mmCIF file of C-alpha atoms in Angstrom:
data_model
loop_
_atom_site.group_PDB
_atom_site.id
_atom_site.type_symbol
_atom_site.label_atom_id
_atom_site.label_comp_id
_atom_site.label_asym_id
_atom_site.label_seq_id
_atom_site.Cartn_x
_atom_site.Cartn_y
_atom_site.Cartn_z
ATOM 1 C CA MET A 7 82.852 165.077 116.194
ATOM 2 C CA PRO A 8 83.993 163.247 113.052
ATOM 3 C CA SER A 9 82.827 159.670 112.670
ATOM 4 C CA ILE A 10 85.441 156.930 112.894
ATOM 5 C CA PRO A 11 85.372 154.489 109.990
ATOM 6 C CA PRO A 12 84.830 150.851 110.943
ATOM 7 C CA ILE A 13 87.892 148.668 111.398
ATOM 8 C CA SER A 14 86.716 146.295 108.656
ATOM 9 C CA GLY A 15 86.627 149.205 106.228
ATOM 10 C CA LEU A 16 90.195 150.158 107.079
ATOM 11 C CA ARG A 17 91.353 146.590 106.538
ATOM 12 C CA SER A 18 89.609 146.301 103.183
ATOM 13 C CA SER A 19 91.053 149.621 101.968
ATOM 14 C CA ARG A 20 94.550 148.599 103.017
ATOM 15 C CA ALA A 21 94.138 145.233 101.288
ATOM 16 C CA ALA A 22 93.019 146.975 98.129
ATOM 17 C CA ALA A 23 96.002 149.316 98.243
ATOM 18 C CA ARG A 24 98.448 146.462 98.781
ATOM 19 C CA PRO A 25 100.163 145.482 95.507
ATOM 20 C CA PRO A 26 99.529 141.917 94.290
ATOM 21 C CA VAL A 27 102.232 139.351 94.944
ATOM 22 C CA PRO A 28 103.948 138.563 91.650
ATOM 23 C CA THR A 29 103.744 134.957 90.472
ATOM 24 C CA VAL A 30 107.166 133.355 90.204
ATOM 25 C CA ARG A 31 107.408 131.496 86.912
ATOM 26 C CA VAL A 32 109.818 128.607 86.836
ATOM 27 C CA PRO A 33 111.632 128.379 83.479
ATOM 28 C CA ALA A 34 110.936 125.397 81.240
ATOM 29 C CA ALA A 35 114.529 124.216 81.620
ATOM 30 C CA ARG A 36 113.758 123.179 85.204
ATOM 31 C CA ALA A 37 111.236 120.612 83.927
ATOM 32 C CA VAL A 38 113.526 119.274 81.162
ATOM 33 C CA VAL A 39 115.147 116.024 82.269
ATOM 34 C CA ASP A 40 117.143 115.483 79.073
ATOM 35 C CA CYS A 41 117.323 116.959 75.603
ATOM 36 C CA GLY A 42 119.201 115.335 72.751
ATOM 37 C CA VAL A 43 119.747 115.934 69.062
ATOM 38 C CA TYR A 44 120.020 112.820 66.880
ATOM 39 C CA VAL A 45 121.425 112.891 63.358
ATOM 40 C CA ASP A 46 121.789 109.651 61.372
ATOM 41 C CA GLY A 47 121.091 107.726 64.568
ATOM 42 C CA GLN A 48 123.947 109.351 66.500
ATOM 43 C CA ARG A 49 123.440 111.745 69.363
ATOM 44 C CA LEU A 50 125.303 115.005 68.915
ATOM 45 C CA ARG A 51 127.682 115.996 71.651
ATOM 46 C CA GLY A 52 126.982 118.947 73.874
ATOM 47 C CA LYS A 53 123.998 120.245 75.780
ATOM 48 C CA PHE A 54 121.067 121.917 74.052
ATOM 49 C CA THR A 55 118.017 123.771 75.210
ATOM 50 C CA HIS A 56 114.812 122.565 73.600
ATOM 51 C CA ALA A 57 114.696 125.656 71.385
ATOM 52 C CA ALA A 58 118.353 125.391 70.369
ATOM 53 C CA ALA A 59 117.985 121.655 69.692
ATOM 54 C CA LEU A 60 115.071 122.163 67.318
ATOM 55 C CA ALA A 61 116.880 125.026 65.588
ATOM 56 C CA GLU A 62 119.941 122.787 65.120
ATOM 57 C CA VAL A 63 117.884 120.038 63.501
ATOM 58 C CA ARG A 64 116.013 122.351 61.170
ATOM 59 C CA THR A 65 119.193 124.150 60.191
ATOM 60 C CA ARG A 66 120.761 120.829 59.245
ATOM 61 C CA GLY A 67 117.590 119.617 57.569
ATOM 62 C CA ALA A 68 118.130 116.165 59.057
ATOM 63 C CA GLY A 69 117.720 114.327 62.359
ATOM 64 C CA PHE A 70 115.284 114.871 65.200
ATOM 65 C CA VAL A 71 115.065 116.161 68.766
ATOM 66 C CA TRP A 72 114.081 114.135 71.816
ATOM 67 C CA VAL A 73 113.049 116.282 74.781
ATOM 68 C CA GLY A 74 112.005 114.683 78.061
ATOM 69 C CA LEU A 75 110.052 116.619 80.695
ATOM 70 C CA HIS A 76 108.889 115.613 84.146
ATOM 71 C CA ALA A 77 105.653 117.048 85.604
ATOM 72 C CA PRO A 78 105.824 120.484 83.938
ATOM 73 C CA ASP A 79 103.500 123.259 85.060
ATOM 74 C CA ALA A 80 101.344 125.301 82.672
ATOM 75 C CA HIS A 81 103.988 127.980 82.055
ATOM 76 C CA GLN A 82 106.737 125.450 81.359
ATOM 77 C CA MET A 83 104.552 123.390 79.039
ATOM 78 C CA ASN A 84 103.361 126.457 77.152
ATOM 79 C CA SER A 85 106.975 127.505 76.643
ATOM 80 C CA VAL A 86 107.794 124.135 75.084
ATOM 81 C CA ALA A 87 104.562 124.158 73.066
ATOM 82 C CA GLU A 88 105.446 127.495 71.475
ATOM 83 C CA VAL A 89 108.757 126.125 70.230
ATOM 84 C CA PHE A 90 107.364 122.861 68.821
ATOM 85 C CA GLY A 91 103.983 124.185 67.697
ATOM 86 C CA LEU A 92 101.868 121.942 69.918
ATOM 87 C CA HIS A 93 98.094 122.365 70.023
ATOM 88 C CA GLU A 94 96.661 123.963 73.152
ATOM 89 C CA LEU A 95 94.398 120.964 73.844
ATOM 90 C CA MET A 96 97.412 118.656 73.945
ATOM 91 C CA VAL A 97 99.165 121.095 76.264
ATOM 92 C CA GLU A 98 96.175 121.130 78.613
ATOM 93 C CA ASP A 99 96.136 117.320 78.786
ATOM 94 C CA ALA A 100 99.876 117.218 79.428
ATOM 95 C CA VAL A 101 99.659 119.642 82.339
ATOM 96 C CA HIS A 102 96.601 118.279 84.118
ATOM 97 C CA ALA A 103 97.359 114.590 83.426
ATOM 98 C CA HIS A 104 94.929 111.889 84.676
ATOM 99 C CA GLN A 105 94.139 110.932 81.084
ATOM 100 C CA ARG A 106 93.015 107.583 79.726
ATOM 101 C CA PRO A 107 95.364 105.931 77.217
ATOM 102 C CA LYS A 108 94.544 107.394 73.831
ATOM 103 C CA LEU A 109 95.937 108.411 70.447
ATOM 104 C CA GLU A 110 95.028 111.722 68.856
ATOM 105 C CA VAL A 111 96.256 113.528 65.749
ATOM 106 C CA TYR A 112 96.587 117.305 65.655
ATOM 107 C CA ASP A 113 97.625 118.436 62.177
ATOM 108 C CA ASP A 114 100.947 116.609 61.684
ATOM 109 C CA VAL A 115 101.591 115.832 65.374
ATOM 110 C CA LEU A 116 100.652 112.537 67.036
ATOM 111 C CA PHE A 117 99.670 112.645 70.694
ATOM 112 C CA LEU A 118 99.880 109.326 72.552
ATOM 113 C CA VAL A 119 98.972 108.894 76.224
ATOM 114 C CA LEU A 120 100.300 105.857 78.091
ATOM 115 C CA ARG A 121 99.479 104.870 81.675
ATOM 116 C CA THR A 122 102.428 103.451 83.582
ATOM 117 C CA VAL A 123 102.055 100.979 86.452
ATOM 118 C CA ASN A 124 104.337 99.994 89.287
ATOM 119 C CA TYR A 125 104.046 97.170 91.821
ATOM 120 C CA VAL A 126 104.247 98.337 95.445
ATOM 121 C CA GLU A 127 106.147 95.808 97.523
ATOM 122 C CA HIS A 128 104.391 94.612 100.688
ATOM 123 C CA ASP A 129 104.787 91.858 103.252
ATOM 124 C CA SER A 130 101.171 90.767 103.192
ATOM 125 C CA ILE A 131 97.944 91.744 101.470
ATOM 126 C CA SER A 132 96.354 92.180 104.894
ATOM 127 C CA THR A 133 98.809 94.984 105.736
ATOM 128 C CA ALA A 134 99.003 96.572 102.273
ATOM 129 C CA ARG A 135 97.175 99.797 101.486
ATOM 130 C CA GLU A 136 98.223 99.950 97.846
ATOM 131 C CA ILE A 137 99.450 97.256 95.491
ATOM 132 C CA VAL A 138 99.589 99.008 92.120
ATOM 133 C CA GLU A 139 100.482 102.669 91.649
ATOM 134 C CA THR A 140 100.010 104.435 88.334
ATOM 135 C CA GLY A 141 101.609 107.280 86.406
ATOM 136 C CA GLU A 142 101.495 108.699 82.895
ATOM 137 C CA ILE A 143 103.729 109.215 79.894
ATOM 138 C CA MET A 144 102.569 111.507 77.114
ATOM 139 C CA ILE A 145 104.341 111.476 73.763
ATOM 140 C CA PHE A 146 104.207 114.277 71.193
ATOM 141 C CA LEU A 147 105.528 112.927 67.901
ATOM 142 C CA GLY A 148 106.313 115.283 65.029
ATOM 143 C CA ARG A 149 108.286 115.061 61.808
ATOM 144 C CA ASP A 150 111.550 116.038 63.483
ATOM 145 C CA PHE A 151 110.903 115.868 67.230
ATOM 146 C CA VAL A 152 109.680 113.746 70.102
ATOM 147 C CA VAL A 153 108.541 115.404 73.332
ATOM 148 C CA THR A 154 107.827 113.141 76.283
ATOM 149 C CA VAL A 155 106.036 114.342 79.412
ATOM 150 C CA ARG A 156 106.085 112.134 82.491
ATOM 151 C CA HIS A 157 103.928 112.185 85.606
ATOM 152 C CA GLY A 158 104.825 109.896 88.493
ATOM 153 C CA GLU A 159 108.087 108.959 90.181
ATOM 154 C CA HIS A 160 108.291 105.444 88.736
ATOM 155 C CA SER A 161 107.915 106.377 85.058
ATOM 156 C CA GLY A 162 111.541 107.268 84.329
ATOM 157 C CA LEU A 163 112.835 106.851 80.780
ATOM 158 C CA ALA A 164 116.574 107.120 81.403
ATOM 159 C CA GLY A 165 117.017 103.406 80.735
ATOM 160 C CA VAL A 166 115.061 103.615 77.497
ATOM 161 C CA ARG A 167 117.165 106.547 76.289
ATOM 162 C CA ALA A 168 120.382 104.729 77.183
ATOM 163 C CA VAL A 169 119.310 101.667 75.193
ATOM 164 C CA MET A 170 118.313 103.796 72.220
ATOM 165 C CA ASP A 171 121.553 105.806 72.324
ATOM 166 C CA ALA A 172 123.417 102.516 72.023
ATOM 167 C CA ASN A 173 121.406 101.502 68.942
ATOM 168 C CA PRO A 174 122.021 104.081 66.183
ATOM 169 C CA ALA A 175 120.548 101.814 63.496
ATOM 170 C CA ARG A 176 117.104 102.020 65.083
ATOM 171 C CA LEU A 177 117.348 105.740 65.786
ATOM 172 C CA ALA A 178 118.209 106.312 62.140
ATOM 173 C CA LEU A 179 114.628 105.250 61.272
ATOM 174 C CA GLY A 180 113.346 108.493 62.784
ATOM 175 C CA PRO A 181 111.543 109.779 65.881
ATOM 176 C CA SER A 182 108.826 107.117 65.660
ATOM 177 C CA THR A 183 111.385 104.574 66.918
ATOM 178 C CA VAL A 184 111.400 106.471 70.218
ATOM 179 C CA LEU A 185 107.626 106.126 70.424
ATOM 180 C CA HIS A 186 107.958 102.376 69.851
ATOM 181 C CA ALA A 187 110.726 102.047 72.458
ATOM 182 C CA ILE A 188 108.642 103.829 75.095
ATOM 183 C CA ALA A 189 105.502 101.837 74.291
ATOM 184 C CA ASP A 190 107.500 98.606 74.416
ATOM 185 C CA HIS A 191 109.006 99.619 77.764
ATOM 186 C CA VAL A 192 105.590 100.425 79.236
ATOM 187 C CA VAL A 193 103.984 97.172 78.035
ATOM 188 C CA ASP A 194 106.956 95.161 79.340
ATOM 189 C CA SER A 195 106.402 96.791 82.723
ATOM 190 C CA TYR A 196 102.782 95.642 82.500
ATOM 191 C CA LEU A 197 104.010 92.062 82.094
ATOM 192 C CA ALA A 198 106.328 92.387 85.100
ATOM 193 C CA VAL A 199 103.572 93.831 87.278
ATOM 194 C CA THR A 200 101.067 91.146 86.295
ATOM 195 C CA ASP A 201 103.610 88.465 87.235
ATOM 196 C CA LEU A 202 103.855 89.937 90.732
ATOM 197 C CA VAL A 203 100.108 90.489 91.048
ATOM 198 C CA GLU A 204 99.520 86.881 90.020
ATOM 199 C CA ARG A 205 101.529 85.823 93.064
ATOM 200 C CA ASP A 206 99.182 87.815 95.307
ATOM 201 C CA VAL A 207 96.132 86.341 93.610
ATOM 202 C CA ASP A 208 97.481 82.795 94.077
ATOM 203 C CA LEU A 209 98.234 83.395 97.774
ATOM 204 C CA LEU A 210 94.797 84.860 98.330
ATOM 205 C CA GLU A 211 93.175 81.937 96.521
ATOM 206 C CA GLU A 212 95.102 79.521 98.736
ATOM 207 C CA ASP A 213 93.950 81.370 101.867
ATOM 208 C CA VAL A 214 90.312 81.335 100.809
ATOM 209 C CA PHE A 215 90.264 77.559 100.396
ATOM 210 C CA SER A 216 92.505 76.619 103.329
ATOM 211 C CA VAL A 217 92.121 79.095 106.180
ATOM 212 C CA ARG A 218 89.070 78.858 108.417
ATOM 213 C CA HIS A 219 88.536 82.625 108.661
ATOM 214 C CA VAL A 220 88.789 84.695 105.485
ATOM 215 C CA ASP A 221 88.973 88.496 105.495
ATOM 216 C CA ILE A 222 86.888 89.545 102.498
ATOM 217 C CA ASP A 223 88.365 93.055 102.724
ATOM 218 C CA GLN A 224 91.648 91.635 101.394
ATOM 219 C CA ILE A 225 89.871 90.326 98.311
ATOM 220 C CA TYR A 226 88.130 93.649 97.759
ATOM 221 C CA LEU A 227 91.452 95.496 98.110
ATOM 222 C CA LEU A 228 93.129 93.357 95.474
ATOM 223 C CA LYS A 229 90.070 93.544 93.225
ATOM 224 C CA ARG A 230 90.150 97.340 93.465
ATOM 225 C CA GLU A 231 93.814 97.323 92.430
ATOM 226 C CA ILE A 232 93.022 95.003 89.523
ATOM 227 C CA VAL A 233 90.325 97.425 88.379
ATOM 228 C CA GLU A 234 92.908 100.233 88.454
ATOM 229 C CA LEU A 235 95.313 98.065 86.489
ATOM 230 C CA ARG A 236 92.648 97.225 83.929
ATOM 231 C CA LYS A 237 91.811 100.911 83.448
ATOM 232 C CA SER A 238 95.484 101.545 82.693
ATOM 233 C CA VAL A 239 95.974 98.601 80.347
ATOM 234 C CA ALA A 240 92.755 97.934 78.423
ATOM 235 C CA PRO A 241 92.240 101.330 76.675
ATOM 236 C CA LEU A 242 95.733 101.128 75.131
ATOM 237 C CA ALA A 243 94.642 98.363 72.747
ATOM 238 C CA ALA A 244 92.994 100.697 70.210
ATOM 239 C CA PRO A 245 95.926 103.193 69.981
ATOM 240 C CA LEU A 246 98.435 100.379 69.495
ATOM 241 C CA GLN A 247 96.270 98.833 66.789
ATOM 242 C CA ARG A 248 96.085 102.141 64.912
ATOM 243 C CA LEU A 249 99.821 102.748 65.194
ATOM 244 C CA GLY A 250 100.599 99.262 63.940
ATOM 245 C CA GLN A 251 98.221 99.276 60.983
ATOM 246 C CA GLU A 252 97.473 102.791 59.748
ATOM 247 C CA ALA A 253 100.146 104.006 57.349
ATOM 248 C CA SER A 254 98.454 107.415 57.205
ATOM 249 C CA LEU A 255 99.817 108.242 60.648
ATOM 250 C CA GLY A 256 103.293 108.621 59.186
ATOM 251 C CA VAL A 257 104.949 105.792 61.086
ATOM 252 C CA PRO A 258 107.471 103.929 58.873
ATOM 253 C CA LYS A 259 106.617 100.382 57.853
ATOM 254 C CA GLU A 260 109.567 98.886 59.728
ATOM 255 C CA VAL A 261 108.508 100.602 62.964
ATOM 256 C CA ARG A 262 104.901 99.482 62.488
ATOM 257 C CA ARG A 263 106.124 95.886 62.478
ATOM 258 C CA TYR A 264 107.717 96.412 65.889
ATOM 259 C CA LEU A 265 104.567 98.115 67.141
ATOM 260 C CA ARG A 266 102.504 95.077 66.154
ATOM 261 C CA ASP A 267 104.789 92.996 68.367
ATOM 262 C CA VAL A 268 104.081 95.395 71.223
ATOM 263 C CA GLN A 269 100.388 94.995 70.478
ATOM 264 C CA ASP A 270 100.705 91.210 70.827
ATOM 265 C CA HIS A 271 102.352 91.592 74.232
ATOM 266 C CA HIS A 272 99.666 94.033 75.271
ATOM 267 C CA THR A 273 96.975 91.511 74.321
ATOM 268 C CA ILE A 274 98.607 88.951 76.614
ATOM 269 C CA VAL A 275 98.623 91.450 79.479
ATOM 270 C CA ALA A 276 94.988 92.435 78.906
ATOM 271 C CA GLU A 277 93.910 88.787 78.957
ATOM 272 C CA ARG A 278 95.812 88.134 82.183
ATOM 273 C CA VAL A 279 94.268 91.164 83.893
ATOM 274 C CA SER A 280 90.819 90.003 82.775
ATOM 275 C CA GLU A 281 91.548 86.552 84.224
ATOM 276 C CA PHE A 282 92.611 88.110 87.531
ATOM 277 C CA ASP A 283 89.330 90.002 87.696
ATOM 278 C CA GLU A 284 87.331 86.832 87.055
ATOM 279 C CA VAL A 285 89.305 84.847 89.644
ATOM 280 C CA LEU A 286 88.792 87.525 92.293
ATOM 281 C CA SER A 287 85.074 87.665 91.545
ATOM 282 C CA THR A 288 84.977 83.906 92.039
ATOM 283 C CA LEU A 289 86.950 84.238 95.281
ATOM 284 C CA VAL A 290 84.470 86.784 96.604
ATOM 285 C CA GLU A 291 81.628 84.364 95.934
ATOM 286 C CA ALA A 292 83.588 81.476 97.470
ATOM 287 C CA ALA A 293 84.455 83.510 100.557
ATOM 288 C CA LEU A 294 80.830 84.556 101.039
ATOM 289 C CA ALA A 295 79.708 80.942 100.604
ATOM 290 C CA LYS A 296 82.332 79.848 103.126
ATOM 291 C CA VAL A 297 81.099 82.429 105.607
ATOM 292 C CA ALA A 298 77.533 81.214 105.106
ATOM 293 C CA VAL A 299 78.593 77.589 105.677
ATOM 294 C CA GLN A 300 80.499 78.593 108.795
ATOM 295 C CA GLN A 301 77.476 80.462 110.101
ATOM 296 C CA ASN A 302 75.316 77.376 109.520
ATOM 297 C CA THR A 303 77.862 75.259 111.374
ATOM 298 C CA ASP A 304 77.905 77.682 114.268
ATOM 299 C CA MET A 305 74.118 77.742 114.366
ATOM 300 C CA ARG A 306 74.003 73.942 114.514
ATOM 301 C CA LYS A 307 76.421 73.949 117.451
ATOM 302 C CA ILE A 308 74.410 76.611 119.243
ATOM 303 C CA SER A 309 71.185 74.694 118.597
ATOM 304 C CA ALA A 310 72.746 71.460 119.909
ATOM 305 C CA TRP A 311 73.897 73.087 123.158
ATOM 306 C CA VAL A 312 70.497 74.762 123.553
ATOM 307 C CA ALA A 313 68.803 71.370 123.179
ATOM 308 C CA ILE A 314 71.092 69.836 125.815
ATOM 309 C CA ALA A 315 70.524 72.750 128.172
ATOM 310 C CA ALA A 316 66.765 72.498 127.662
ATOM 311 C CA VAL A 317 66.613 69.082 129.423
ATOM 312 C CA PRO A 318 67.654 70.187 132.954
ATOM 313 C CA THR A 319 65.762 73.458 132.436
ATOM 314 C CA MET A 320 62.550 71.563 131.644
ATOM 315 C CA ILE A 321 62.876 69.085 134.536
ATOM 316 C CA ALA A 322 63.792 71.823 136.993
ATOM 317 C CA GLY A 323 60.874 73.879 135.751
ATOM 318 C CA ILE A 324 58.429 71.054 136.289
ATOM 319 C CA TYR A 325 59.571 70.196 139.801
ATOM 320 C CA GLY A 326 59.924 73.830 140.688
ATOM 321 C CA MET A 327 56.162 74.340 140.501
ATOM 322 C CA ASN A 328 54.500 74.894 143.891
ATOM 323 C CA PHE A 329 51.875 72.163 143.748
ATOM 324 C CA GLU A 330 51.144 70.192 146.910
ATOM 325 C CA HIS A 331 50.294 66.896 145.258
ATOM 326 C CA MET A 332 53.089 65.904 142.857
ATOM 327 C CA PRO A 333 54.563 62.423 142.339
ATOM 328 C CA GLU A 334 57.870 61.525 144.005
ATOM 329 C CA LEU A 335 57.905 64.661 146.205
ATOM 330 C CA GLY A 336 58.238 62.558 149.298
ATOM 331 C CA TRP A 337 60.633 60.028 147.817
ATOM 332 C CA SER A 338 64.056 60.094 149.506
ATOM 333 C CA LEU A 339 65.881 59.126 146.294
ATOM 334 C CA GLY A 340 64.033 61.647 144.131
ATOM 335 C CA TYR A 341 66.822 64.223 143.986
ATOM 336 C CA PRO A 342 69.636 61.836 142.883
ATOM 337 C CA ALA A 343 67.202 60.122 140.506
ATOM 338 C CA VAL A 344 66.407 63.440 138.814
ATOM 339 C CA LEU A 345 70.119 64.267 138.503
ATOM 340 C CA ALA A 346 70.727 60.806 137.034
ATOM 341 C CA VAL A 347 67.948 61.262 134.474
ATOM 342 C CA ILE A 348 69.293 64.686 133.537
ATOM 343 C CA ALA A 349 72.826 63.295 133.122
ATOM 344 C CA VAL A 350 71.666 60.333 131.026
ATOM 345 C CA VAL A 351 69.446 62.372 128.717
ATOM 346 C CA CYS A 352 72.042 65.160 128.256
ATOM 347 C CA GLY A 353 74.773 62.584 127.658
ATOM 348 C CA GLY A 354 72.633 60.794 125.082
ATOM 349 C CA LEU A 355 71.957 64.067 123.259
ATOM 350 C CA PHE A 356 75.643 64.982 123.325
ATOM 351 C CA VAL A 357 76.672 61.630 121.801
ATOM 352 C CA THR A 358 73.947 61.866 119.163
ATOM 353 C CA PHE A 359 74.914 65.403 118.136
ATOM 354 C CA ARG A 360 78.601 64.484 118.110
ATOM 355 C CA ARG A 361 77.981 61.547 115.768
ATOM 356 C CA ASN A 362 76.053 63.852 113.405
ATOM 357 C CA ASP A 363 78.869 66.420 113.465
ATOM 358 C CA TRP A 364 76.776 69.041 115.188
ATOM 359 C CA LEU A 365 79.364 69.349 117.961
#
């Protein structure tokens, strides 16, 4: 009788014979938010693909392309990279995101990473789970193109593009003006967020020094958000300094002047974030000290009540002993006298403790 193959073997053979499911590749156009061709500061009419836009600029020998992408996958980013000649390491960073702010140079292409921040509205710190959310903007700057890659829902650049489209004189300086406009937009958002965070820090500081009970978890939550904000803001100082000072990067002198202004604003933001961190560290120490003082106060109250309760306990313990010969056992007024002594002594202790603020 022929042997029957095991069921697991049948399943594995069928799985091996089954053809692999083809991977559906989404075209790069699905990740492109906007693509514009700018010549002499004016945006050309019509719609262009990123490849057609670059071909138009290089055919004319003038102008530049600004392509904006939102959260592209590896296939979409590789498609764009092939057209603009982007290095594979830059492409990898753009796809995986979660990068620290940095500036790198690959051949003749600048790669700038910016962390964006957004303030999450909330009714109270005690009910908030998140105060600052972050995203990323990556800028690829070449001789005749700017490619921006965004990660995060709050990092839109439509407003920046609209402002730039209305200012042909600045766009005529070249693609580096787009880099400045985006950096200026991001740093301005830092200022707006720090203004709102400062309000939370002030309210928390007021609670620590006015409310009897302080929830230290609220301070730790805000401190954690400040740490996240600092990680987004502080590392940008070095890239902005290089862009504003190093002529070898190919940024025109006029644009470098504007970038130095952005650097000044960034310094203000970095100092404010550092101050927030110091204030919250101080608030943690103050809250812990306040808890310790409150515990001491509670212990004094407990000790005072224990001392008062010890008087009747002691007297009752003495006269509860079963000795035959004890003074005042046969006295008819002994019971009320004992109660009177207990009341007087306990009352005296209560008044004394109350005057010393133990009760």
